[in-house]
Coordinates of C-alpha atoms in Angstrom, one line a residue:
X1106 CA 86.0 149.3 115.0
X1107 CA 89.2 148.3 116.0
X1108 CA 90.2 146.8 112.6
X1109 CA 89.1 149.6 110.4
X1110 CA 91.9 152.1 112.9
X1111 CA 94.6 149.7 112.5
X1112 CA 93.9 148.9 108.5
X1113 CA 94.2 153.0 108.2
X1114 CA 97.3 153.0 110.5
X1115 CA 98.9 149.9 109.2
X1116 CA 98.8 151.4 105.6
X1117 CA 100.4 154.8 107.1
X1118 CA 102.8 153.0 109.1
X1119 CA 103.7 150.5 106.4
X1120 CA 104.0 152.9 103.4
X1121 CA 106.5 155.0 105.7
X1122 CA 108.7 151.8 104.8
X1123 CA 110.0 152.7 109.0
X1124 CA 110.9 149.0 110.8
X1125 CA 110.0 150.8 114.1
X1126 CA 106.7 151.6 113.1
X1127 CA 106.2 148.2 111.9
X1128 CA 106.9 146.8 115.2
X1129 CA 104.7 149.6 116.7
X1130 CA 101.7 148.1 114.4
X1131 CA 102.1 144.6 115.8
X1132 CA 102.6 145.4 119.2
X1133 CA 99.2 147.2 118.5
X1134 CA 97.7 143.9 116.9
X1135 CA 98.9 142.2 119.8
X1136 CA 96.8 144.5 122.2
X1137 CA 93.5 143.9 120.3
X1138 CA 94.0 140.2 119.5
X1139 CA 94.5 140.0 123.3
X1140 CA 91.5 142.1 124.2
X1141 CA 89.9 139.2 122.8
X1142 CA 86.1 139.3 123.8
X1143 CA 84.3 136.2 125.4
X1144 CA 81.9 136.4 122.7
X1145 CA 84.4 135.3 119.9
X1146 CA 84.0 131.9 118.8
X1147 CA 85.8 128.9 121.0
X1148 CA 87.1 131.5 123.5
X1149 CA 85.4 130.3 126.7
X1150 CA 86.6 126.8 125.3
X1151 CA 89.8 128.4 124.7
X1152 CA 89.9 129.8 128.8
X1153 CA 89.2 126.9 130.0
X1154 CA 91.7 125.0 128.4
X1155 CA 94.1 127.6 129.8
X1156 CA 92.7 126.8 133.1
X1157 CA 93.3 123.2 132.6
X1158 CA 89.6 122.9 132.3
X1159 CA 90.0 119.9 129.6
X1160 CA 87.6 117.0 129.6
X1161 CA 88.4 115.2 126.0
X1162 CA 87.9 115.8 122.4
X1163 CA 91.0 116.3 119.6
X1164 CA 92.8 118.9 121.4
X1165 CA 96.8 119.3 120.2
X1166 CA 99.0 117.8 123.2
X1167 CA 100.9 120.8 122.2
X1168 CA 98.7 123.7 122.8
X1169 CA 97.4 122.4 126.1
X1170 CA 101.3 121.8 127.4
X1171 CA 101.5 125.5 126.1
X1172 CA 98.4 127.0 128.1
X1173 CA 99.7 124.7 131.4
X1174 CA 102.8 125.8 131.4
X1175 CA 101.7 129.5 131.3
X1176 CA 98.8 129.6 133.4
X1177 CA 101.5 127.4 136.4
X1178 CA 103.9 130.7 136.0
X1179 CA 101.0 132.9 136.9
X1180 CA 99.8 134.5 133.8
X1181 CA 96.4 135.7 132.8
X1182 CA 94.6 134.5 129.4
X1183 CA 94.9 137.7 128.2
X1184 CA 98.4 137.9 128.7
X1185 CA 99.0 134.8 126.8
X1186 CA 97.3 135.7 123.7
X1187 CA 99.6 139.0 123.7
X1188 CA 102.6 136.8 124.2
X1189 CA 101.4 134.5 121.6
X1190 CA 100.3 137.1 119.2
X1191 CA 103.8 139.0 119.9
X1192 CA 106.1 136.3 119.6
X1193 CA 104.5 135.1 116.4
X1194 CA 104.3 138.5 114.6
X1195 CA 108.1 138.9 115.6
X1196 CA 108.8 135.7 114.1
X1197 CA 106.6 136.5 111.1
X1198 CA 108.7 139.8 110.9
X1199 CA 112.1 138.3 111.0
X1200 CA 111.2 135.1 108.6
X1201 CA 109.7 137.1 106.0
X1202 CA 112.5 139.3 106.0
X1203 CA 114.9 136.5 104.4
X1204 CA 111.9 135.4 102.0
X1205 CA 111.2 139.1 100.4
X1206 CA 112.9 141.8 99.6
X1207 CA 112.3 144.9 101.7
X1208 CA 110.3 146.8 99.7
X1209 CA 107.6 143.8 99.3
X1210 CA 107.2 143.7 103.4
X1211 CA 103.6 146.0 103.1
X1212 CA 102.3 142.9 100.2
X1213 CA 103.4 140.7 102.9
X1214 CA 102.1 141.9 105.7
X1215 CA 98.9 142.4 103.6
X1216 CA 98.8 138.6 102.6
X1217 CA 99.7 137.3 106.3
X1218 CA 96.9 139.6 108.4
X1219 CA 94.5 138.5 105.7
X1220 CA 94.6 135.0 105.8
X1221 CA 96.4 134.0 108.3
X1222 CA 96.9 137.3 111.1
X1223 CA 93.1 138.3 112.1
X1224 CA 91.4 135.0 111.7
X1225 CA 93.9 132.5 113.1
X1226 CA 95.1 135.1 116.0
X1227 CA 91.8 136.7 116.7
X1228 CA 90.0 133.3 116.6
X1229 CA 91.4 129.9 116.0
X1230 CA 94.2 130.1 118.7
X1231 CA 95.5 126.4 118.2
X1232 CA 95.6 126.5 114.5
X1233 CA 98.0 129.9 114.6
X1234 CA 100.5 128.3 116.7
X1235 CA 100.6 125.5 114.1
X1236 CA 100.7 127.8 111.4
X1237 CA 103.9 129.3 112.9
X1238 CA 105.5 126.3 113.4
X1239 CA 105.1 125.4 109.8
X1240 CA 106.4 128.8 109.2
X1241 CA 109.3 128.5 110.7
X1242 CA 109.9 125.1 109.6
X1243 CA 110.3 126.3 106.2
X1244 CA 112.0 128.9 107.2
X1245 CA 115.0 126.7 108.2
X1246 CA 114.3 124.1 105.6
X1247 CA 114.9 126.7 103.2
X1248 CA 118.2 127.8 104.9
X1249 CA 119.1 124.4 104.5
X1250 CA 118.6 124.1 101.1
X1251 CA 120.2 127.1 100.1
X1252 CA 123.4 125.9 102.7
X1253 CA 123.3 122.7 100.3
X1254 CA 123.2 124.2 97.2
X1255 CA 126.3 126.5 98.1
X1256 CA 128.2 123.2 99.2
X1257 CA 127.0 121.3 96.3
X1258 CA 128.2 123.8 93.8

């Protein structure tokens, strides 16, 4: 139920072509992805890997450093998946900004919630943190191309 308000607000608050009611949309996505229920797939594994709960398996070193460090500063599962699923929407924001003109951002948007935004948030937390990673790394690598290509000419 959640999805089907937001998919008819995000294509109200998109068409408006408003920044501020962009970052009023993902600060809404943020709120469900964190609402997350313990009946989504992995997400007791998921808690108890926040907890430091971990007994073995292919878990990235990463993520558990990530779950340690917030759950030692005193904040709730819940609270990390909205400050996982804001900072990485941000990020999204601001990247695809220097990859797409302005009026493409609703495609974007679009593409990134659909493959990437409700299943890797909402479900495979570890993956989405990679995914943002690579994100940004290409981000910069492209920077740094077009910085090379300016010097080079």
């Amino acid at each position: 139920m959640y999805f089907i308000v937001l998919l008819i607000l995000s294509v109200f608050l998109l068409s408006q072509k408003n920044d501020k009611g962009l970052s009023f949309l993902i600060i809404l996505y943020c709120f469900v992805f964190a609402s997350r229920s313990e009946l989504v797939p992995d997400t007791l594994n998921y808690i108890d890997m926040f907890k430091g709960n971990y007994y073995g398996g292919t878990v990235e070193m990463g993520f558990l450093t990530v779950c340690t460090f917030f759950n030692s500063i005193g904040f709730s599962f819940s609270v990390f998946l909205f400050l996982v699923s804001i900072i990485a929407l941000f990020l999204w924001k601001k990247i695809t900004r220097t990859f797409i003109e302005k009026k493409y951002l609703i495609l974007s948007f679009i593409i990134y919630m659909s493959y990437m935004g409700i299943y890797y948030n909402g479900v495979v937390l570890r993956a989405y943190i990679a995914i943002m990673i690579v994100y940004c790394g290409v981000h910069i690598s492209f920077g740094v191309v077009m910085w090379c290509k300016f010097v080079l000419h």
